[in-house]
Tab-separated table of C-alpha atoms in Angstrom:
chain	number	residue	atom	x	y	z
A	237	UNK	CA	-19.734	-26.663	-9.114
A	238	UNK	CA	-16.243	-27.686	-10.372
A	239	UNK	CA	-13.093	-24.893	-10.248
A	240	UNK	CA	-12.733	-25.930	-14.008
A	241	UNK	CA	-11.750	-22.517	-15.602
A	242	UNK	CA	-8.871	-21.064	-12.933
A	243	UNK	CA	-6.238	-23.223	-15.485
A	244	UNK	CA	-8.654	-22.768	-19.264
A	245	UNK	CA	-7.110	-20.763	-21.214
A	246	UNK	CA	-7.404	-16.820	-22.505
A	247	UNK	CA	-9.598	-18.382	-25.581
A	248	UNK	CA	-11.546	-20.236	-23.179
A	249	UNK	CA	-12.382	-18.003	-20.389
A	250	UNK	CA	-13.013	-14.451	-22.399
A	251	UNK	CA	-16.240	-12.906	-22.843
A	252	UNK	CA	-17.628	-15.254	-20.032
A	253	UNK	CA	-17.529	-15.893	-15.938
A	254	UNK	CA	-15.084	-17.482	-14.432
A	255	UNK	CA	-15.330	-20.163	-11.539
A	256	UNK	CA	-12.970	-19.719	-9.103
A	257	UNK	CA	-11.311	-19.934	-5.740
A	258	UNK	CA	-11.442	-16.635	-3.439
A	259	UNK	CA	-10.654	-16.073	-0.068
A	260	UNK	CA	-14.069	-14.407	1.353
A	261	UNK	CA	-14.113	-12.609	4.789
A	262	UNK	CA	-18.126	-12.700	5.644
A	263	UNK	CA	-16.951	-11.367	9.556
A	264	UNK	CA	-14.926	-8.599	10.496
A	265	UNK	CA	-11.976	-10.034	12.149
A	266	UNK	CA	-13.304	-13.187	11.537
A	267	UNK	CA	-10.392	-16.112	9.340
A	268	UNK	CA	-11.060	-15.668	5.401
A	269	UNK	CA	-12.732	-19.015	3.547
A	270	UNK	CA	-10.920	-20.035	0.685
A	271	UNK	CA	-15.090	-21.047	-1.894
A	272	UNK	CA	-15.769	-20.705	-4.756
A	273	UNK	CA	-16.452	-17.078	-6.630
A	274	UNK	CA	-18.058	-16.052	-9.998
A	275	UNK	CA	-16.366	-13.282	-11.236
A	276	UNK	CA	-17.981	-11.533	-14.389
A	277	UNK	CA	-16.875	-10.548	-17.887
A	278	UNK	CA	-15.315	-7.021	-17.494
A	279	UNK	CA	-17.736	-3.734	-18.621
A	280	UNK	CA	-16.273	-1.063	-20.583
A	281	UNK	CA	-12.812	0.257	-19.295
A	282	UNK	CA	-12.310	-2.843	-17.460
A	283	UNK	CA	-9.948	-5.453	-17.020
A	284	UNK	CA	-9.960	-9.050	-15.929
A	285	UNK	CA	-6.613	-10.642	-14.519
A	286	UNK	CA	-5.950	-13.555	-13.258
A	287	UNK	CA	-3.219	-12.990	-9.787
A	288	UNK	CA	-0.147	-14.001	-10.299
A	289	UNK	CA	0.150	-13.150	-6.239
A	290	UNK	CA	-0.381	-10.738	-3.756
A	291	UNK	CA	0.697	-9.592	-0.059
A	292	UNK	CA	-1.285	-8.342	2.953
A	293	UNK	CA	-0.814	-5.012	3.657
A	294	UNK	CA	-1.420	-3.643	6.925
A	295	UNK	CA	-4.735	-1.076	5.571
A	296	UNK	CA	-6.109	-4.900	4.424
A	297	UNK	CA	-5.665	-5.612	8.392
A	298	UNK	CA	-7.189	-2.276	9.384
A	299	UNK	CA	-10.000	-2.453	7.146
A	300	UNK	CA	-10.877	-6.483	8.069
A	301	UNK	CA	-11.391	-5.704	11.532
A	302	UNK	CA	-13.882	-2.801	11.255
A	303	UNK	CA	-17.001	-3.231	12.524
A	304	UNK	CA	-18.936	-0.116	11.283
A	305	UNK	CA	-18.526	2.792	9.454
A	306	UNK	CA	-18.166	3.932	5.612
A	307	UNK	CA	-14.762	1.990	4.965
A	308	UNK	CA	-16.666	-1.641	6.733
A	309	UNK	CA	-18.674	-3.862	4.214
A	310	UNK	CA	-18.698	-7.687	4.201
A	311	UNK	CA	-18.874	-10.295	2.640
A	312	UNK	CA	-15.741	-8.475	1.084
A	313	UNK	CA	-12.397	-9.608	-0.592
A	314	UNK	CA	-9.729	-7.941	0.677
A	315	UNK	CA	-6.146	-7.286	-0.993
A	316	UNK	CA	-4.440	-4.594	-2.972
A	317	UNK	CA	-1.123	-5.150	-3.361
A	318	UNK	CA	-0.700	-8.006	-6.332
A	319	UNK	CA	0.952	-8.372	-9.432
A	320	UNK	CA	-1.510	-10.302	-12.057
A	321	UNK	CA	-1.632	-11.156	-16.269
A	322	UNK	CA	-4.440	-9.390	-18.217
A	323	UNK	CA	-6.744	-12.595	-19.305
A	324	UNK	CA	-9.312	-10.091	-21.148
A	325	UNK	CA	-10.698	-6.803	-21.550
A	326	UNK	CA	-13.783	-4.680	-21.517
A	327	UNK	CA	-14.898	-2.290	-24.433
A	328	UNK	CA	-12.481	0.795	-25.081
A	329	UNK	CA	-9.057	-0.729	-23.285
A	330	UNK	CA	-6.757	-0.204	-25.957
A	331	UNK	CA	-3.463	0.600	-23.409
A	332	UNK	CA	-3.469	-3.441	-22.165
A	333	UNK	CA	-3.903	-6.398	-23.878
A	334	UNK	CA	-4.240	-10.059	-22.895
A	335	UNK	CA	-1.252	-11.690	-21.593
A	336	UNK	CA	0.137	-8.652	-20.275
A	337	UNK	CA	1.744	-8.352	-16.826
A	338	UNK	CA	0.519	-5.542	-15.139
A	339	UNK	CA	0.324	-3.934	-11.540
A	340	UNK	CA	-3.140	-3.340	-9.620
A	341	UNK	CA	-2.815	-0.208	-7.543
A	342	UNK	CA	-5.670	1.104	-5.363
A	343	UNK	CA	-5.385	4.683	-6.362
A	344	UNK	CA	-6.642	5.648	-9.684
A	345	UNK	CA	-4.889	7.324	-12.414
A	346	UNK	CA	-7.243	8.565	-15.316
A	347	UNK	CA	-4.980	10.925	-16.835
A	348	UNK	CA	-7.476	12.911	-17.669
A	349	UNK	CA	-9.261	14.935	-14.605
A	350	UNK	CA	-7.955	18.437	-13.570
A	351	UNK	CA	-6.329	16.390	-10.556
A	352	UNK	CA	-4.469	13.831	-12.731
A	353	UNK	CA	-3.112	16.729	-14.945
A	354	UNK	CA	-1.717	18.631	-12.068
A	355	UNK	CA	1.591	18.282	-11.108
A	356	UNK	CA	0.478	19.616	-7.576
A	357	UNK	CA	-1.544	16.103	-6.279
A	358	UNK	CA	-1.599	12.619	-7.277
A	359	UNK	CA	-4.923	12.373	-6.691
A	360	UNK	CA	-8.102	11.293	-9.160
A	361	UNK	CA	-11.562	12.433	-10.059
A	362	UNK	CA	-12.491	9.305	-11.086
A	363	UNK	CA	-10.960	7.200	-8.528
A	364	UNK	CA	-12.115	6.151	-4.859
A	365	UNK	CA	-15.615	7.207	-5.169
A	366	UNK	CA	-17.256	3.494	-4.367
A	367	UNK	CA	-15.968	1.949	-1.356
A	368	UNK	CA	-17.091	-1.390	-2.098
A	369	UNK	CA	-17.656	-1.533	-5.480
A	370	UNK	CA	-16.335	-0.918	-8.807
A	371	UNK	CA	-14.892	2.585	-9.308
A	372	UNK	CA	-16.964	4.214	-12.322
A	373	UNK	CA	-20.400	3.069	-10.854
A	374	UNK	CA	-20.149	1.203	-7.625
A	375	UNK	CA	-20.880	-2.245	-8.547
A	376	UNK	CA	-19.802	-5.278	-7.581
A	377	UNK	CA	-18.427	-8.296	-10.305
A	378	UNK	CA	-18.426	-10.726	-7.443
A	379	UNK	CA	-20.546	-13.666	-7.009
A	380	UNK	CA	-20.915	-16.701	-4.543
A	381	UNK	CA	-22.333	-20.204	-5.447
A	382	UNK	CA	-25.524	-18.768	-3.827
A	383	UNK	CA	-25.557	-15.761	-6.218
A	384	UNK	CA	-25.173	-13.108	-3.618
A	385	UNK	CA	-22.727	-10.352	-4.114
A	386	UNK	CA	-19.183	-10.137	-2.547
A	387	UNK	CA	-18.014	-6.497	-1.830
A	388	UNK	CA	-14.733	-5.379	-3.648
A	389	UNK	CA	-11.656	-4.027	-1.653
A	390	UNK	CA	-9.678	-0.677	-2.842
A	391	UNK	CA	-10.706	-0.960	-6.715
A	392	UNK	CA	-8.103	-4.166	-7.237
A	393	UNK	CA	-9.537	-7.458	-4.679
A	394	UNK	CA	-6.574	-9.738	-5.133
A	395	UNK	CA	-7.191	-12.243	-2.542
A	396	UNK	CA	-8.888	-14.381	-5.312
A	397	UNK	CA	-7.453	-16.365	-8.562
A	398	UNK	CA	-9.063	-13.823	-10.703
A	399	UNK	CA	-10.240	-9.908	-9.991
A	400	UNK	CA	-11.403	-7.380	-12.409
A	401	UNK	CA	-10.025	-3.844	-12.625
A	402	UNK	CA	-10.742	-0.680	-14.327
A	403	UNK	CA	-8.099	0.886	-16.502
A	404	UNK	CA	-7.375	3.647	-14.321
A	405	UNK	CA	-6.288	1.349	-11.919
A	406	UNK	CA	-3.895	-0.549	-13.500
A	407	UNK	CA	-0.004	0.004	-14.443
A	408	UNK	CA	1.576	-2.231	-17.044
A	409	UNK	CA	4.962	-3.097	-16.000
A	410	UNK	CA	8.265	-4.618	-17.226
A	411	UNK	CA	7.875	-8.375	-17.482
A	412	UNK	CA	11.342	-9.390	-16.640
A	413	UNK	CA	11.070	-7.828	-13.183
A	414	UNK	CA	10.578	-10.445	-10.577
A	415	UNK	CA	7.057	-10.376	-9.953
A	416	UNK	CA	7.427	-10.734	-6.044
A	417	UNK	CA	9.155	-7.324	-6.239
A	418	UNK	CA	7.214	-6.417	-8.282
A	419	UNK	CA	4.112	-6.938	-6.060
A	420	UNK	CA	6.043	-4.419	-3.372
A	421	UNK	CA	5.411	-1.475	-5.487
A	422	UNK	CA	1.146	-1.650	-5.192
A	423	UNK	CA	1.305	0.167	-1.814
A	424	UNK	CA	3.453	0.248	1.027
A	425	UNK	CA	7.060	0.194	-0.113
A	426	UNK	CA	6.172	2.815	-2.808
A	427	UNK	CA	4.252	5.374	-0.335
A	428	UNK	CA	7.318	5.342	2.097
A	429	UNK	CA	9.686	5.924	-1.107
A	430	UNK	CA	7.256	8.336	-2.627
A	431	UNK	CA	6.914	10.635	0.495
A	432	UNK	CA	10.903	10.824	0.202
A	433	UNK	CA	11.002	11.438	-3.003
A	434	UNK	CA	7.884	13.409	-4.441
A	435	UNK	CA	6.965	15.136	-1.284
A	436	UNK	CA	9.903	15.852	1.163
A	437	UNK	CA	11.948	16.174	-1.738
A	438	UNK	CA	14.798	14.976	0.936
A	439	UNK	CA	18.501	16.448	-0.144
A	440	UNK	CA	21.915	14.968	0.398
A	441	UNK	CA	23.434	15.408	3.765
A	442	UNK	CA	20.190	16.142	5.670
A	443	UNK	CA	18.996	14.984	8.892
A	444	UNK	CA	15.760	12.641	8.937
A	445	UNK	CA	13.409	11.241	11.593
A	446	UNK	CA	10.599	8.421	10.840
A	447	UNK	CA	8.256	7.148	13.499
A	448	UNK	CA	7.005	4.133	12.760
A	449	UNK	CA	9.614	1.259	11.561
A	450	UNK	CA	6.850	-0.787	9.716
A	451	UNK	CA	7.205	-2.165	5.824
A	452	UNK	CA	6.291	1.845	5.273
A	453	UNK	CA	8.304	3.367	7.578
A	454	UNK	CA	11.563	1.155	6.643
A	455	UNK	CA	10.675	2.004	2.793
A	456	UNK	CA	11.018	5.583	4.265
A	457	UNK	CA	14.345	4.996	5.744
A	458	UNK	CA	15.685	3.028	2.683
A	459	UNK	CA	14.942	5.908	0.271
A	460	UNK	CA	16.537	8.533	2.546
A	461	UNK	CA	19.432	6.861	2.361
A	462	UNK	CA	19.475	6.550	-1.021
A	463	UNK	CA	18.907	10.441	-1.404
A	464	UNK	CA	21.697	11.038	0.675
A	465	UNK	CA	20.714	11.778	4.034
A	466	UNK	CA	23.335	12.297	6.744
A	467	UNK	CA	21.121	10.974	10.054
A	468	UNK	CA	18.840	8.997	9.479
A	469	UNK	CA	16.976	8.486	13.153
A	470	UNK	CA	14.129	5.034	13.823
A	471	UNK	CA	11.972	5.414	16.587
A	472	UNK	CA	9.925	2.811	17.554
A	473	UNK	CA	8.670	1.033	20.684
A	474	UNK	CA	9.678	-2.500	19.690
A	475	UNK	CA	13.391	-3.015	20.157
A	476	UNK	CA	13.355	-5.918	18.122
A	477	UNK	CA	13.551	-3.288	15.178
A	478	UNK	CA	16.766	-1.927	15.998
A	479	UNK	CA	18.583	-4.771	14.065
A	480	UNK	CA	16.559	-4.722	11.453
A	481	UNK	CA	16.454	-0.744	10.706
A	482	UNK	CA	20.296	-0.702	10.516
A	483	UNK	CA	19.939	-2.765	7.351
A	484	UNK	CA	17.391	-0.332	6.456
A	485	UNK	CA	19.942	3.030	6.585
A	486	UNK	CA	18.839	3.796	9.600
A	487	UNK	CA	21.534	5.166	11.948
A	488	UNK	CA	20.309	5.595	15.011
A	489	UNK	CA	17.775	4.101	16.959
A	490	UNK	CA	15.356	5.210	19.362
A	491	UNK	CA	13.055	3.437	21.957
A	492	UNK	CA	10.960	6.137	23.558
A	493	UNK	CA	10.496	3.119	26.422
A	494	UNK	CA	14.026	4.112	27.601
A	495	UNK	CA	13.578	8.001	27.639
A	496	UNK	CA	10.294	7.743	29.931
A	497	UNK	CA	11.585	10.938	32.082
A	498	UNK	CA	12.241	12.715	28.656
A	499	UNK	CA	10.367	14.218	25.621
A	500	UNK	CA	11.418	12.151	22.352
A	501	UNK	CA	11.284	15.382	20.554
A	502	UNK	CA	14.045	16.428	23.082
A	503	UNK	CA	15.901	12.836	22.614
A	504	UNK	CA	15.923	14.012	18.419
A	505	UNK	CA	17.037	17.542	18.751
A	506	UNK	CA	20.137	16.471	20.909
A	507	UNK	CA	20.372	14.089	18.160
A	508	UNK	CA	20.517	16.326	15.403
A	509	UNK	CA	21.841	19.676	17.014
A	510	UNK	CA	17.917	21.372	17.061
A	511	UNK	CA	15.514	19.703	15.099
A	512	UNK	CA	15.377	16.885	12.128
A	513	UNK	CA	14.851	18.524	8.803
A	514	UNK	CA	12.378	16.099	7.933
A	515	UNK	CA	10.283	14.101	9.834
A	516	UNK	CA	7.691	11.340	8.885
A	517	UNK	CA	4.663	9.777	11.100
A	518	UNK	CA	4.253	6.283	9.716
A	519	UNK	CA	1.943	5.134	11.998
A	520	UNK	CA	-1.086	6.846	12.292
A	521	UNK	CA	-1.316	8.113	15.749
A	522	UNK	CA	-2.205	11.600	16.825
A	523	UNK	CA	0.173	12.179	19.486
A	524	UNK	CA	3.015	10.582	17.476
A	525	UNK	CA	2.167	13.406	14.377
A	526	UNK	CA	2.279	15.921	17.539
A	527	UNK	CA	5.902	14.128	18.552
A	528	UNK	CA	7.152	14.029	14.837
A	529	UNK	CA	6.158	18.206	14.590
A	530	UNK	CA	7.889	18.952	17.675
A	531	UNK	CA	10.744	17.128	16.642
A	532	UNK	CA	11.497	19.171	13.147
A	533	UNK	CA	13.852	21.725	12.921
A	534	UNK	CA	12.925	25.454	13.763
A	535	UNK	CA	13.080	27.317	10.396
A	536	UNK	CA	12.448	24.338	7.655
A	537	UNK	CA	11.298	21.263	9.512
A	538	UNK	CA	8.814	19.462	7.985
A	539	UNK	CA	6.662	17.063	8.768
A	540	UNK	CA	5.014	14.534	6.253
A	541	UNK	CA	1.955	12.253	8.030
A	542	UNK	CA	1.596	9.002	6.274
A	543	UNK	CA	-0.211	7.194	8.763
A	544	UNK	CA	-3.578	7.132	8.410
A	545	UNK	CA	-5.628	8.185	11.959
A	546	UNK	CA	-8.701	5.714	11.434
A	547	UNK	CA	-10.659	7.531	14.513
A	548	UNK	CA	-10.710	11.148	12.434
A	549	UNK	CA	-8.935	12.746	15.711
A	550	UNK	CA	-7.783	16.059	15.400
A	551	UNK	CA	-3.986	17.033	15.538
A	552	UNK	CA	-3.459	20.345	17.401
A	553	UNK	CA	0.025	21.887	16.940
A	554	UNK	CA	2.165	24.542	18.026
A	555	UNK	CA	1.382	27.421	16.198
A	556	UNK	CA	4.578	29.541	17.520
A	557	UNK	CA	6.420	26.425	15.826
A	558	UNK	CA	4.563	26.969	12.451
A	559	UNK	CA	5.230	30.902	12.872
A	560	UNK	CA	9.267	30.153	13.110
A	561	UNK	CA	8.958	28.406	9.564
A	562	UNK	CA	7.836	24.855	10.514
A	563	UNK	CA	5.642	23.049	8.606
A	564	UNK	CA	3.326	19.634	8.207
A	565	UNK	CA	1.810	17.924	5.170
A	566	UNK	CA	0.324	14.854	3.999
A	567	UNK	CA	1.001	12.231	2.166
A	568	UNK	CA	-1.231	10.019	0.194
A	569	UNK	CA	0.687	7.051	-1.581
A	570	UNK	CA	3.871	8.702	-1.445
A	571	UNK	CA	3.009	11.762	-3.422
A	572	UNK	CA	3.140	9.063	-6.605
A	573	UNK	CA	0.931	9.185	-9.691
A	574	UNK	CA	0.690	5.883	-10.287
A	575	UNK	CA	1.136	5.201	-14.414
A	576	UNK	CA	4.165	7.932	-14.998
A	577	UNK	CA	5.957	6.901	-11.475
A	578	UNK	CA	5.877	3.222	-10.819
A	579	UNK	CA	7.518	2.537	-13.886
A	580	UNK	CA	9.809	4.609	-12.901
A	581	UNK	CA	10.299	3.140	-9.831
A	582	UNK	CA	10.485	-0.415	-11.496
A	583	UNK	CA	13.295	0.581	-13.585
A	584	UNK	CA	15.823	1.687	-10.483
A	585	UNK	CA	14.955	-1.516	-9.174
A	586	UNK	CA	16.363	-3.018	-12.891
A	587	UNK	CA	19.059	-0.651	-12.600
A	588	UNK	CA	20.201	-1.717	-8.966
A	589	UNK	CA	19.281	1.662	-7.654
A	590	UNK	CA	16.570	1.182	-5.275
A	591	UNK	CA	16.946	-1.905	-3.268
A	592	UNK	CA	13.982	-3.792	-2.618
A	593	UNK	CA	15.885	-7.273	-0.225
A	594	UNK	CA	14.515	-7.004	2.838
A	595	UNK	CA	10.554	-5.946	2.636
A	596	UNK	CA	9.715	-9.858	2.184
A	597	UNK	CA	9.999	-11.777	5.136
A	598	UNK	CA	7.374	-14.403	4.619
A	599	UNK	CA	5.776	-16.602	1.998
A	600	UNK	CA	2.554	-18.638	2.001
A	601	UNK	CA	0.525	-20.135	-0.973
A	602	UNK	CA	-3.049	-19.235	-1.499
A	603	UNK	CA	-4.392	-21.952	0.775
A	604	UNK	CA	-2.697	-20.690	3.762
A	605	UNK	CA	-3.731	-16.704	3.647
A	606	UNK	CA	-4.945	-16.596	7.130
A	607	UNK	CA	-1.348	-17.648	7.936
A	608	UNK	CA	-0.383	-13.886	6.714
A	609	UNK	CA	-2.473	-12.413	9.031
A	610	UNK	CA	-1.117	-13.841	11.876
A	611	UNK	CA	2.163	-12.723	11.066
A	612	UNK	CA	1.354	-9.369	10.785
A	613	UNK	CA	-1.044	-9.340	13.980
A	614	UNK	CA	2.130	-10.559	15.437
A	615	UNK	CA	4.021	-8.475	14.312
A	616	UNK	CA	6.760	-10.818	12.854
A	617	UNK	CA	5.991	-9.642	9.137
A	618	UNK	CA	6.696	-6.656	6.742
A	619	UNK	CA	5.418	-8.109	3.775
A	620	UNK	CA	4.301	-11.871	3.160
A	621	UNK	CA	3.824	-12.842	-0.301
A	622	UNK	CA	0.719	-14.801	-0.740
A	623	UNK	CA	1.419	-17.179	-4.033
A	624	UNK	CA	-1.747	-18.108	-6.158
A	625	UNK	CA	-0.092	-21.094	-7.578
């Protein structure tokens, strides 16, 4: 069958499937196959967009090599982070219309659930219940040319010309902001910013640590600088980094390869005369969390964990460190609530507030996807934008 509608028109293509080209992981770990995909018409509270393009994150990695578990389903298409134009929409979508530029994001935002009206989480009722599937009831609204269902990926799917997306899931955003920058603000870059701002709540002058120096962990760094932070402290094991971080904010660096005879939690408190006021694990590794606790500040260090720990190991700490007014917290997506806060975030960007150069080092069309992987297996990418045309 031809890939005759990725180019029709909104007139053409509404209210029917689409034909087009998808890059389909059928292995874990195995390269994705650019073939052809049906995608359906979207239900109620759904939206179909066509990608404008999209980047790998490094949970798109995590998730593509899993062999078992509840999080590993194939065949699947992966991506999250994307920036696409609403081509139609299901029954009861009233707050996007076709031709609208909008911004998939992974986490839900309904608006309406106890959760979504709280100003104490950003999380959703009504979003992340289906792992593979469609949010509201599971299902999938991907085909291939042997009419066998393709698993979804995080409620958005981008690696594919179109995807469809419930409401919830969506954030309509300013159209004159580039859209590569605009693709950014799906995931990474906004949970390292987020856990700044939303959850640390970081004030001028104090003294930060982040472990981890990743496309989250430099997103941390850029945002404490921008809040005003005095020391701002990069640990990581690859001393390639240390160049890079500087243009980050970060002010010193930290290779716990060249304290081997020391505690890094040690090498920090020398650093900041007892302790980092805050500290963030960007990672994902127990003993790291354990390093970034010890290295906090007796009295008012805390600790925010955004790395995710895949193998659900637990994280013992000190509780005479927790007694003396330490503390440690998560963070999921920065603290951010999607609809009300990327926008916000979009406009500093306008506004030359929060700088986004930097975050993309690579780009590759749609043909050459598997190309993104390797750079980030390699780890010679932060973000590689994936363009769809």
């Amino acid at each position: 069958m031809e890939n005759n509608d990725a180019n029709k028109n909104v007139s053409e293509t509404a209210g029917k499937p689409i034909i087009c080209k998808g890059a389909v992981c059928r292995k874990a770990g195995e390269a994705l196959v650019i073939e052809e995909v049906e995608v359906a018409t979207p239900k109620a509270w759904e939206v179909r967009l066509k990608i404008i393009c999209t980047s790998l994150c490094h949970s798109d990695l995590t998730c593509w090599k899993l062999t078992h578990g509840p999080a590993s389903a194939f065949p699947r298409i992966f991506g999250h982070e994307a920036v696409g134009e609403v081509e139609s929409v299901g029954e009861y979508v009233d707050e996007v219309k076709e031709g609208d530029i909008v911004l998939p994001v992974f986490l839900g935002d309904c608006g309406e659930c106890n959760d979504c009206k709280s100003s104490k989480t950003n999380f959703c009722d009504k979003s992340m219940k289906h792992f593979f599937g469609m949010p509201r009831d599971g299902t999938t609204r991907f085909k291939d040319m042997n009419d066998k269902e393709i698993h979804h990926f995080s409620s958005v799917s981008s690696f594919i010309e179109y995807t469809v997306v419930d409401i919830i899931n969506l954030v309509k955003i300013n159209p004159q902001m580039p859209v590569d920058k605009a693709c950014l603000l799906s995931c990474g870059i906004t949970t390292g910013v987020g856990a700044v701002w939303k959850v640390a709540q970081v004030e001028e002058g104090s003294t930060v640590a982040v472990f981890g120096l990743g496309a989250v962990g430099l997103a941390v760094a850029r945002a404490a600088k921008l809040h005003g932070a005095s020391k701002i402290i990069g640990v990581d094991l690859n001393p390639k980094k240390e160049e890079l971080a500087k243009k980050f904010g970060v002010t010193d660096f930290v290779n716990p390869k060249d304290y081997e005879e020391k505690k890094i939690s040690d090498v920090i408190k020398e650093l900041t005369d007892g302790g980092a006021d805050y500290t963030f694990e960007c990672i994902g590794l127990v003993s790291v969390m354990q390093d970034a606790f010890d290295s906090a500040r007796e009295g008012w260090g805390k600790t925010i964990i955004l790395g995710l720990e895949s193998r659900g190991l637990p994280l013992s700490l000190n509780t005479w460190g927790i007694m003396k007014g330490k503390s440690v917290t998560g963070s999921f997506f920065g603290g951010i609530k999607p609809k009300s806060d990327i926008p916000v975030l979009a406009q500093r960007y306008m506004n030359k507030e929060l700088c986004l150069d930097g975050f993309i080092t690579h780009e590759v069309s749609f043909p050459e996807i598997n190309k993104a992987f390797e750079y980030l297996i390699q780890g010679e990418s932060l973000r590689c934008i994936i363009w769809m045309a």
